[in-house]
């Protein structure tokens, strides 16, 4: 049976986040410049978005450029920004066809104006689409996001709009750039690195983590389906015992019958 057919459609993660890593190593391995790896990586983005849409996932977040990535060589940054503009431009028809809504998290103001414009246009054009929400993390880092949230809360306290005692995790989450988006249930990282690299630190508190040695340009729909299947075979306990979880599941089943 094909991998896709093995996936339980009733147990899909609502939100999957991906750290797309390994473009540079992929290129080096083939004897190319790093930028070639980024170019090839666009194909993997396309495949992953299609796979997520095919399954009917609600949210897919892709880590495309981190705050720390600004420290890379100027040529590589420029190439990545150009690639972003081209990719979005080329994919507009496909986003519309597949009912995909594009949105972003991160410090968009830090991007070149051309990239900002292309993104704004794409976000506006796709804003009424009701299928998959594709979230591109651009010039994003979790530390940046959390600090911004703190500043906003501090300001509200300063002007008397908010009392310190009113701050709790629910309120805090509303100040993050992911407001309104459920936390990722599954986080995938490619390229065999076992780290988070400043991605969605608040939101992944209870995410299932999936690491694969595959370099991002080699990542296929099948790899994505494999990660989903792996996720479906795990027991998420949220601090409870296995027995409690079984009981909760049984009660849920009874109610839906
Ligand atoms: C991921 O691939 C893409 C970005 C971070 C923009 P890398 O460029 O980090 O590739 P490696 O990790 O050096 O192989
Ligand atoms: C994480 O990859 C950022 C993105 C995928 C955009 P990096 O390649 O920047 O992370 P490190 O440097 O290996 O931690
Ligand atoms: Mg990397």
PDB file of C-alpha atoms and ligand atoms in Angstrom:
ATOM      1  CA  UNK A   1       0.000   0.000   0.000  1.00  0.00           C
ATOM      2  CA  UNK A   2       1.250   3.480  -0.809  1.00  0.00           C
ATOM      3  CA  UNK A   3       2.436   5.612   2.093  1.00  0.00           C
ATOM      4  CA  UNK A   4      -0.280   8.192   1.522  1.00  0.00           C
ATOM      5  CA  UNK A   5      -3.008   5.550   1.758  1.00  0.00           C
ATOM      6  CA  UNK A   6      -1.639   4.377   5.104  1.00  0.00           C
ATOM      7  CA  UNK A   7      -2.269   7.778   6.682  1.00  0.00           C
ATOM      8  CA  UNK A   8      -5.279   7.943   9.007  1.00  0.00           C
ATOM      9  CA  UNK A   9      -7.273  10.963   7.808  1.00  0.00           C
ATOM     10  CA  UNK A  10      -9.028  11.230  11.180  1.00  0.00           C
ATOM     11  CA  UNK A  11      -5.738  11.676  13.019  1.00  0.00           C
ATOM     12  CA  UNK A  12      -4.020  14.303  10.910  1.00  0.00           C
ATOM     13  CA  UNK A  13      -1.953  16.951  12.628  1.00  0.00           C
ATOM     14  CA  UNK A  14      -3.690  20.292  12.205  1.00  0.00           C
ATOM     15  CA  UNK A  15      -0.409  22.179  11.917  1.00  0.00           C
ATOM     16  CA  UNK A  16       2.976  20.931  10.694  1.00  0.00           C
ATOM     17  CA  UNK A  17       6.114  23.084  10.892  1.00  0.00           C
ATOM     18  CA  UNK A  18       9.301  22.392   8.937  1.00  0.00           C
ATOM     19  CA  UNK A  19      12.905  23.502   9.406  1.00  0.00           C
ATOM     20  CA  UNK A  20      14.114  23.179   5.832  1.00  0.00           C
ATOM     21  CA  UNK A  21      17.834  22.561   6.263  1.00  0.00           C
ATOM     22  CA  UNK A  22      20.694  21.176   4.204  1.00  0.00           C
ATOM     23  CA  UNK A  23      20.613  23.161   0.946  1.00  0.00           C
ATOM     24  CA  UNK A  24      24.254  24.201   1.198  1.00  0.00           C
ATOM     25  CA  UNK A  25      25.504  20.695   1.968  1.00  0.00           C
ATOM     26  CA  UNK A  26      23.431  19.244  -0.858  1.00  0.00           C
ATOM     27  CA  UNK A  27      25.070  21.670  -3.322  1.00  0.00           C
ATOM     28  CA  UNK A  28      28.583  21.082  -2.005  1.00  0.00           C
ATOM     29  CA  UNK A  29      28.126  17.340  -2.316  1.00  0.00           C
ATOM     30  CA  UNK A  30      27.335  17.743  -6.014  1.00  0.00           C
ATOM     31  CA  UNK A  31      30.233  20.146  -6.459  1.00  0.00           C
ATOM     32  CA  UNK A  32      27.982  23.192  -6.885  1.00  0.00           C
ATOM     33  CA  UNK A  33      27.886  26.578  -5.168  1.00  0.00           C
ATOM     34  CA  UNK A  34      25.588  26.785  -2.101  1.00  0.00           C
ATOM     35  CA  UNK A  35      23.057  28.860  -4.001  1.00  0.00           C
ATOM     36  CA  UNK A  36      22.335  25.930  -6.340  1.00  0.00           C
ATOM     37  CA  UNK A  37      21.088  24.065  -3.272  1.00  0.00           C
ATOM     38  CA  UNK A  38      18.642  26.845  -2.473  1.00  0.00           C
ATOM     39  CA  UNK A  39      17.389  26.760  -6.065  1.00  0.00           C
ATOM     40  CA  UNK A  40      16.846  23.014  -5.860  1.00  0.00           C
ATOM     41  CA  UNK A  41      15.212  23.513  -2.451  1.00  0.00           C
ATOM     42  CA  UNK A  42      12.338  25.401  -4.076  1.00  0.00           C
ATOM     43  CA  UNK A  43      11.248  22.126  -5.665  1.00  0.00           C
ATOM     44  CA  UNK A  44      11.079  20.489  -2.239  1.00  0.00           C
ATOM     45  CA  UNK A  45       8.986  23.406  -0.964  1.00  0.00           C
ATOM     46  CA  UNK A  46       6.571  22.889  -3.841  1.00  0.00           C
ATOM     47  CA  UNK A  47       6.326  19.150  -3.159  1.00  0.00           C
ATOM     48  CA  UNK A  48       5.784  19.667   0.571  1.00  0.00           C
ATOM     49  CA  UNK A  49       3.080  22.295   0.068  1.00  0.00           C
ATOM     50  CA  UNK A  50       1.321  20.028  -2.423  1.00  0.00           C
ATOM     51  CA  UNK A  51       1.545  17.056  -0.055  1.00  0.00           C
ATOM     52  CA  UNK A  52       0.092  19.103   2.809  1.00  0.00           C
ATOM     53  CA  UNK A  53      -2.738  20.373   0.602  1.00  0.00           C
ATOM     54  CA  UNK A  54      -3.463  16.865  -0.715  1.00  0.00           C
ATOM     55  CA  UNK A  55      -3.852  15.564   2.818  1.00  0.00           C
ATOM     56  CA  UNK A  56      -6.081  18.467   3.758  1.00  0.00           C
ATOM     57  CA  UNK A  57      -3.868  19.878   6.510  1.00  0.00           C
ATOM     58  CA  UNK A  58      -4.948  23.234   7.884  1.00  0.00           C
ATOM     59  CA  UNK A  59      -1.566  24.866   8.566  1.00  0.00           C
ATOM     60  CA  UNK A  60       1.968  24.414   7.252  1.00  0.00           C
ATOM     61  CA  UNK A  61       4.771  26.651   8.524  1.00  0.00           C
ATOM     62  CA  UNK A  62       8.076  26.689   6.647  1.00  0.00           C
ATOM     63  CA  UNK A  63      11.229  28.172   8.183  1.00  0.00           C
ATOM     64  CA  UNK A  64      12.681  29.916   5.140  1.00  0.00           C
ATOM     65  CA  UNK A  65      15.032  32.537   6.602  1.00  0.00           C
ATOM     66  CA  UNK A  66      16.060  33.131  10.196  1.00  0.00           C
ATOM     67  CA  UNK A  67      17.113  36.350  11.913  1.00  0.00           C
ATOM     68  CA  UNK A  68      20.566  34.774  12.243  1.00  0.00           C
ATOM     69  CA  UNK A  69      20.706  34.037   8.496  1.00  0.00           C
ATOM     70  CA  UNK A  70      21.254  37.784   7.919  1.00  0.00           C
ATOM     71  CA  UNK A  71      24.854  37.101   8.984  1.00  0.00           C
ATOM     72  CA  UNK A  72      25.465  34.918   5.906  1.00  0.00           C
ATOM     73  CA  UNK A  73      27.544  36.174   2.944  1.00  0.00           C
ATOM     74  CA  UNK A  74      25.874  39.066   1.130  1.00  0.00           C
ATOM     75  CA  UNK A  75      25.719  37.170  -2.162  1.00  0.00           C
ATOM     76  CA  UNK A  76      23.891  34.235  -0.585  1.00  0.00           C
ATOM     77  CA  UNK A  77      21.352  36.530   1.117  1.00  0.00           C
ATOM     78  CA  UNK A  78      20.689  38.397  -2.124  1.00  0.00           C
ATOM     79  CA  UNK A  79      20.225  35.146  -4.012  1.00  0.00           C
ATOM     80  CA  UNK A  80      17.801  33.846  -1.398  1.00  0.00           C
ATOM     81  CA  UNK A  81      15.738  37.042  -1.541  1.00  0.00           C
ATOM     82  CA  UNK A  82      15.610  36.922  -5.353  1.00  0.00           C
ATOM     83  CA  UNK A  83      14.641  33.280  -5.231  1.00  0.00           C
ATOM     84  CA  UNK A  84      11.814  34.112  -2.838  1.00  0.00           C
ATOM     85  CA  UNK A  85      10.374  36.750  -5.179  1.00  0.00           C
ATOM     86  CA  UNK A  86      10.597  34.427  -8.186  1.00  0.00           C
ATOM     87  CA  UNK A  87       9.171  31.425  -6.377  1.00  0.00           C
ATOM     88  CA  UNK A  88       6.149  33.335  -5.087  1.00  0.00           C
ATOM     89  CA  UNK A  89       5.588  34.920  -8.468  1.00  0.00           C
ATOM     90  CA  UNK A  90       5.760  31.552 -10.239  1.00  0.00           C
ATOM     91  CA  UNK A  91       3.570  29.771  -7.696  1.00  0.00           C
ATOM     92  CA  UNK A  92       0.692  32.263  -7.548  1.00  0.00           C
ATOM     93  CA  UNK A  93      -1.492  30.350 -10.016  1.00  0.00           C
ATOM     94  CA  UNK A  94      -0.869  27.094  -8.193  1.00  0.00           C
ATOM     95  CA  UNK A  95      -1.669  28.673  -4.797  1.00  0.00           C
ATOM     96  CA  UNK A  96      -4.984  29.907  -6.175  1.00  0.00           C
ATOM     97  CA  UNK A  97      -5.758  26.605  -7.881  1.00  0.00           C
ATOM     98  CA  UNK A  98      -5.142  24.684  -4.660  1.00  0.00           C
ATOM     99  CA  UNK A  99      -7.099  27.163  -2.496  1.00  0.00           C
ATOM    100  CA  UNK A 100      -3.977  27.977  -0.423  1.00  0.00           C
ATOM    101  CA  UNK A 101      -3.764  31.118   1.706  1.00  0.00           C
ATOM    102  CA  UNK A 102      -0.262  32.541   2.073  1.00  0.00           C
ATOM    103  CA  UNK A 103       0.810  34.373   5.185  1.00  0.00           C
ATOM    104  CA  UNK A 104       4.092  35.136   6.964  1.00  0.00           C
ATOM    105  CA  UNK A 105       5.660  35.422  10.393  1.00  0.00           C
ATOM    106  CA  UNK A 106       8.839  37.364  11.109  1.00  0.00           C
ATOM    107  CA  UNK A 107      10.210  40.862  10.724  1.00  0.00           C
ATOM    108  CA  UNK A 108       9.046  41.550   7.169  1.00  0.00           C
ATOM    109  CA  UNK A 109      10.301  45.137   7.360  1.00  0.00           C
ATOM    110  CA  UNK A 110      13.835  43.777   7.323  1.00  0.00           C
ATOM    111  CA  UNK A 111      13.336  42.276   3.839  1.00  0.00           C
ATOM    112  CA  UNK A 112      14.211  44.142   0.622  1.00  0.00           C
ATOM    113  CA  UNK A 113      11.266  46.226  -0.584  1.00  0.00           C
ATOM    114  CA  UNK A 114      10.836  44.067  -3.705  1.00  0.00           C
ATOM    115  CA  UNK A 115      10.384  40.957  -1.572  1.00  0.00           C
ATOM    116  CA  UNK A 116       7.983  42.791   0.735  1.00  0.00           C
ATOM    117  CA  UNK A 117       5.872  43.940  -2.218  1.00  0.00           C
ATOM    118  CA  UNK A 118       5.707  40.493  -3.810  1.00  0.00           C
ATOM    119  CA  UNK A 119       4.738  38.958  -0.461  1.00  0.00           C
ATOM    120  CA  UNK A 120       2.076  41.592   0.227  1.00  0.00           C
ATOM    121  CA  UNK A 121       0.594  41.040  -3.213  1.00  0.00           C
ATOM    122  CA  UNK A 122       0.541  37.266  -2.760  1.00  0.00           C
ATOM    123  CA  UNK A 123      -0.993  37.544   0.719  1.00  0.00           C
ATOM    124  CA  UNK A 124      -3.735  39.860  -0.554  1.00  0.00           C
ATOM    125  CA  UNK A 125      -4.512  37.742  -3.604  1.00  0.00           C
ATOM    126  CA  UNK A 126      -4.778  34.526  -1.587  1.00  0.00           C
ATOM    127  CA  UNK A 127      -6.457  36.047   1.480  1.00  0.00           C
ATOM    128  CA  UNK A 128      -9.910  34.582   0.748  1.00  0.00           C
ATOM    129  CA  UNK A 129      -8.653  31.053   0.072  1.00  0.00           C
ATOM    130  CA  UNK A 130     -10.049  28.576   2.566  1.00  0.00           C
ATOM    131  CA  UNK A 131      -7.816  25.507   2.198  1.00  0.00           C
ATOM    132  CA  UNK A 132      -4.301  25.136   3.572  1.00  0.00           C
ATOM    133  CA  UNK A 133      -2.753  28.171   5.294  1.00  0.00           C
ATOM    134  CA  UNK A 134       0.899  28.335   4.274  1.00  0.00           C
ATOM    135  CA  UNK A 135       2.972  30.345   6.735  1.00  0.00           C
ATOM    136  CA  UNK A 136       6.447  31.420   5.616  1.00  0.00           C
ATOM    137  CA  UNK A 137       8.807  32.271   8.476  1.00  0.00           C
ATOM    138  CA  UNK A 138      10.996  35.036   7.070  1.00  0.00           C
ATOM    139  CA  UNK A 139      13.531  37.020   9.031  1.00  0.00           C
ATOM    140  CA  UNK A 140      12.033  35.115  11.930  1.00  0.00           C
ATOM    141  CA  UNK A 141      13.465  34.010  15.232  1.00  0.00           C
ATOM    142  CA  UNK A 142      11.628  32.900  18.343  1.00  0.00           C
ATOM    143  CA  UNK A 143      13.737  35.180  20.560  1.00  0.00           C
ATOM    144  CA  UNK A 144      12.826  38.175  18.404  1.00  0.00           C
ATOM    145  CA  UNK A 145       9.151  37.231  18.534  1.00  0.00           C
ATOM    146  CA  UNK A 146       9.099  36.664  22.308  1.00  0.00           C
ATOM    147  CA  UNK A 147      10.925  39.929  22.991  1.00  0.00           C
ATOM    148  CA  UNK A 148       8.437  41.791  20.764  1.00  0.00           C
ATOM    149  CA  UNK A 149       5.561  40.221  22.710  1.00  0.00           C
ATOM    150  CA  UNK A 150       7.156  41.299  26.003  1.00  0.00           C
ATOM    151  CA  UNK A 151       7.560  44.862  24.759  1.00  0.00           C
ATOM    152  CA  UNK A 152       3.907  45.002  23.762  1.00  0.00           C
ATOM    153  CA  UNK A 153       2.762  43.697  27.157  1.00  0.00           C
ATOM    154  CA  UNK A 154       5.106  46.061  29.008  1.00  0.00           C
ATOM    155  CA  UNK A 155       3.693  48.996  27.079  1.00  0.00           C
ATOM    156  CA  UNK A 156       0.120  47.981  27.871  1.00  0.00           C
ATOM    157  CA  UNK A 157       1.014  47.771  31.560  1.00  0.00           C
ATOM    158  CA  UNK A 158       2.810  51.144  31.387  1.00  0.00           C
ATOM    159  CA  UNK A 159      -0.227  52.948  29.970  1.00  0.00           C
ATOM    160  CA  UNK A 160      -2.539  51.234  32.435  1.00  0.00           C
ATOM    161  CA  UNK A 161      -4.413  49.131  29.859  1.00  0.00           C
ATOM    162  CA  UNK A 162      -3.307  45.924  31.555  1.00  0.00           C
ATOM    163  CA  UNK A 163      -2.445  44.797  35.099  1.00  0.00           C
ATOM    164  CA  UNK A 164       0.658  42.615  35.523  1.00  0.00           C
ATOM    165  CA  UNK A 165      -1.490  39.978  37.289  1.00  0.00           C
ATOM    166  CA  UNK A 166      -3.614  39.602  34.160  1.00  0.00           C
ATOM    167  CA  UNK A 167      -0.655  38.239  32.156  1.00  0.00           C
ATOM    168  CA  UNK A 168      -0.946  34.482  31.658  1.00  0.00           C
ATOM    169  CA  UNK A 169       0.138  32.075  28.933  1.00  0.00           C
ATOM    170  CA  UNK A 170      -3.120  32.518  26.993  1.00  0.00           C
ATOM    171  CA  UNK A 171      -2.699  36.299  26.871  1.00  0.00           C
ATOM    172  CA  UNK A 172       1.005  35.974  26.100  1.00  0.00           C
ATOM    173  CA  UNK A 173       0.265  33.764  23.078  1.00  0.00           C
ATOM    174  CA  UNK A 174      -1.995  36.478  21.635  1.00  0.00           C
ATOM    175  CA  UNK A 175       1.034  38.783  21.394  1.00  0.00           C
ATOM    176  CA  UNK A 176       3.019  36.324  19.282  1.00  0.00           C
ATOM    177  CA  UNK A 177       3.063  36.483  15.481  1.00  0.00           C
ATOM    178  CA  UNK A 178       1.264  33.121  15.399  1.00  0.00           C
ATOM    179  CA  UNK A 179      -1.842  34.534  17.110  1.00  0.00           C
ATOM    180  CA  UNK A 180      -4.921  32.631  15.965  1.00  0.00           C
ATOM    181  CA  UNK A 181      -2.864  29.726  14.620  1.00  0.00           C
ATOM    182  CA  UNK A 182      -2.916  26.477  16.637  1.00  0.00           C
ATOM    183  CA  UNK A 183       0.497  25.281  17.855  1.00  0.00           C
ATOM    184  CA  UNK A 184       2.276  22.855  15.523  1.00  0.00           C
ATOM    185  CA  UNK A 185       1.587  19.267  16.470  1.00  0.00           C
ATOM    186  CA  UNK A 186       4.508  18.031  14.409  1.00  0.00           C
ATOM    187  CA  UNK A 187       7.873  19.682  13.757  1.00  0.00           C
ATOM    188  CA  UNK A 188      10.104  18.240  11.033  1.00  0.00           C
ATOM    189  CA  UNK A 189      13.789  19.070  10.610  1.00  0.00           C
ATOM    190  CA  UNK A 190      15.809  17.814   7.672  1.00  0.00           C
ATOM    191  CA  UNK A 191      19.580  17.386   7.185  1.00  0.00           C
ATOM    192  CA  UNK A 192      20.334  15.326  10.289  1.00  0.00           C
ATOM    193  CA  UNK A 193      20.765  18.237  12.680  1.00  0.00           C
ATOM    194  CA  UNK A 194      19.136  17.761  16.080  1.00  0.00           C
ATOM    195  CA  UNK A 195      18.381  21.343  16.992  1.00  0.00           C
ATOM    196  CA  UNK A 196      15.649  23.953  16.823  1.00  0.00           C
ATOM    197  CA  UNK A 197      17.727  26.973  15.712  1.00  0.00           C
ATOM    198  CA  UNK A 198      15.484  29.620  17.279  1.00  0.00           C
ATOM    199  CA  UNK A 199      12.252  28.430  15.632  1.00  0.00           C
ATOM    200  CA  UNK A 200       8.820  28.675  17.307  1.00  0.00           C
ATOM    201  CA  UNK A 201      10.194  28.061  20.812  1.00  0.00           C
ATOM    202  CA  UNK A 202       6.960  28.983  22.578  1.00  0.00           C
ATOM    203  CA  UNK A 203       4.684  27.136  20.164  1.00  0.00           C
ATOM    204  CA  UNK A 204       6.534  23.791  20.149  1.00  0.00           C
ATOM    205  CA  UNK A 205       6.117  23.200  23.895  1.00  0.00           C
ATOM    206  CA  UNK A 206       4.201  19.958  23.161  1.00  0.00           C
ATOM    207  CA  UNK A 207       5.042  19.341  19.497  1.00  0.00           C
ATOM    208  CA  UNK A 208       6.244  15.957  18.334  1.00  0.00           C
ATOM    209  CA  UNK A 209       9.731  16.298  16.863  1.00  0.00           C
ATOM    210  CA  UNK A 210      10.778  14.403  13.751  1.00  0.00           C
ATOM    211  CA  UNK A 211      14.344  14.474  12.481  1.00  0.00           C
ATOM    212  CA  UNK A 212      15.446  13.043   9.150  1.00  0.00           C
ATOM    213  CA  UNK A 213      18.957  12.880   7.622  1.00  0.00           C
ATOM    214  CA  UNK A 214      17.532  13.765   4.187  1.00  0.00           C
ATOM    215  CA  UNK A 215      18.904  17.071   2.896  1.00  0.00           C
ATOM    216  CA  UNK A 216      16.150  19.558   2.093  1.00  0.00           C
ATOM    217  CA  UNK A 217      16.565  19.542  -1.741  1.00  0.00           C
ATOM    218  CA  UNK A 218      16.056  15.747  -1.674  1.00  0.00           C
ATOM    219  CA  UNK A 219      12.917  15.932   0.507  1.00  0.00           C
ATOM    220  CA  UNK A 220       9.881  14.496  -1.315  1.00  0.00           C
ATOM    221  CA  UNK A 221       6.145  14.063  -0.764  1.00  0.00           C
ATOM    222  CA  UNK A 222       6.895  10.509   0.382  1.00  0.00           C
ATOM    223  CA  UNK A 223       9.263  11.861   3.055  1.00  0.00           C
ATOM    224  CA  UNK A 224       6.501  14.165   4.250  1.00  0.00           C
ATOM    225  CA  UNK A 225       3.969  11.316   4.367  1.00  0.00           C
ATOM    226  CA  UNK A 226       6.511   9.214   6.284  1.00  0.00           C
ATOM    227  CA  UNK A 227       6.805  11.944   8.934  1.00  0.00           C
ATOM    228  CA  UNK A 228       3.002  12.104   9.264  1.00  0.00           C
ATOM    229  CA  UNK A 229       2.817   8.320   9.654  1.00  0.00           C
ATOM    230  CA  UNK A 230       5.509   8.419  12.318  1.00  0.00           C
ATOM    231  CA  UNK A 231       3.532  11.130  14.134  1.00  0.00           C
ATOM    232  CA  UNK A 232       0.382   9.017  14.015  1.00  0.00           C
ATOM    233  CA  UNK A 233       2.153   6.157  15.770  1.00  0.00           C
ATOM    234  CA  UNK A 234       3.093   8.222  18.794  1.00  0.00           C
ATOM    235  CA  UNK A 235       1.156   8.700  22.003  1.00  0.00           C
ATOM    236  CA  UNK A 236       0.869  12.349  22.994  1.00  0.00           C
ATOM    237  CA  UNK A 237       0.446  12.493  26.755  1.00  0.00           C
ATOM    238  CA  UNK A 238       0.609  16.226  27.644  1.00  0.00           C
ATOM    239  CA  UNK A 239       1.934  15.394  31.109  1.00  0.00           C
ATOM    240  CA  UNK A 240      -0.743  12.759  31.845  1.00  0.00           C
ATOM    241  CA  UNK A 241      -0.247   8.993  32.224  1.00  0.00           C
ATOM    242  CA  UNK A 242      -0.799   6.551  29.386  1.00  0.00           C
ATOM    243  CA  UNK A 243      -3.862   5.126  31.234  1.00  0.00           C
ATOM    244  CA  UNK A 244      -5.428   8.569  31.525  1.00  0.00           C
ATOM    245  CA  UNK A 245      -4.921   9.172  27.808  1.00  0.00           C
ATOM    246  CA  UNK A 246      -6.597   5.859  26.922  1.00  0.00           C
ATOM    247  CA  UNK A 247      -9.556   6.848  29.087  1.00  0.00           C
ATOM    248  CA  UNK A 248      -9.824  10.305  27.492  1.00  0.00           C
ATOM    249  CA  UNK A 249      -9.723   8.746  23.996  1.00  0.00           C
ATOM    250  CA  UNK A 250     -12.417   6.193  24.907  1.00  0.00           C
ATOM    251  CA  UNK A 251     -14.682   8.951  26.281  1.00  0.00           C
ATOM    252  CA  UNK A 252     -14.171  11.020  23.128  1.00  0.00           C
ATOM    253  CA  UNK A 253     -15.096   8.025  20.946  1.00  0.00           C
ATOM    254  CA  UNK A 254     -18.245   7.354  22.967  1.00  0.00           C
ATOM    255  CA  UNK A 255     -19.337  10.972  22.612  1.00  0.00           C
ATOM    256  CA  UNK A 256     -18.911  11.009  18.834  1.00  0.00           C
ATOM    257  CA  UNK A 257     -20.891   7.778  18.390  1.00  0.00           C
TER     258      UNK A 257
HETATM  259  C1  LIG B   1      18.664  25.801   4.652  1.00  0.00           C
HETATM  260  O1  LIG B   1      19.823  25.281   4.098  1.00  0.00           O
HETATM  261  C2  LIG B   1      18.231  27.095   3.989  1.00  0.00           C
HETATM  262  C3  LIG B   1      18.425  28.292   4.816  1.00  0.00           C
HETATM  263  C4  LIG B   1      18.829  28.316   6.051  1.00  0.00           C
HETATM  264  C5  LIG B   1      18.087  29.564   4.192  1.00  0.00           C
HETATM  265  P1  LIG B   1      21.263  25.775   4.531  1.00  0.00           P
HETATM  266  O2  LIG B   1      21.650  26.909   3.646  1.00  0.00           O
HETATM  267  O3  LIG B   1      21.305  26.075   5.973  1.00  0.00           O
HETATM  268  O4  LIG B   1      22.139  24.502   4.190  1.00  0.00           O
HETATM  269  P2  LIG B   1      23.309  23.877   5.083  1.00  0.00           P
HETATM  270  O5  LIG B   1      22.751  23.660   6.450  1.00  0.00           O
HETATM  271  O6  LIG B   1      24.412  24.857   5.080  1.00  0.00           O
HETATM  272  O7  LIG B   1      23.643  22.608   4.403  1.00  0.00           O
HETATM  273  C1  LIG B   2      17.682  27.040  10.289  1.00  0.00           C
HETATM  274  O1  LIG B   2      18.729  26.574   9.523  1.00  0.00           O
HETATM  275  C2  LIG B   2      17.017  28.194   9.599  1.00  0.00           C
HETATM  276  C3  LIG B   2      16.263  27.861   8.403  1.00  0.00           C
HETATM  277  C4  LIG B   2      16.008  26.651   7.971  1.00  0.00           C
HETATM  278  C5  LIG B   2      15.737  28.978   7.689  1.00  0.00           C
HETATM  279  P1  LIG B   2      20.228  27.069   9.771  1.00  0.00           P
HETATM  280  O2  LIG B   2      21.073  26.340   8.803  1.00  0.00           O
HETATM  281  O3  LIG B   2      20.289  28.538   9.718  1.00  0.00           O
HETATM  282  O4  LIG B   2      20.488  26.600  11.266  1.00  0.00           O
HETATM  283  P2  LIG B   2      21.843  26.237  11.995  1.00  0.00           P
HETATM  284  O5  LIG B   2      22.809  27.328  11.692  1.00  0.00           O
HETATM  285  O6  LIG B   2      22.312  24.931  11.431  1.00  0.00           O
HETATM  286  O7  LIG B   2      21.486  26.119  13.425  1.00  0.00           O
HETATM  287 MG1  LIG B   3      21.708  24.955   7.601  1.00  0.00          MG
END
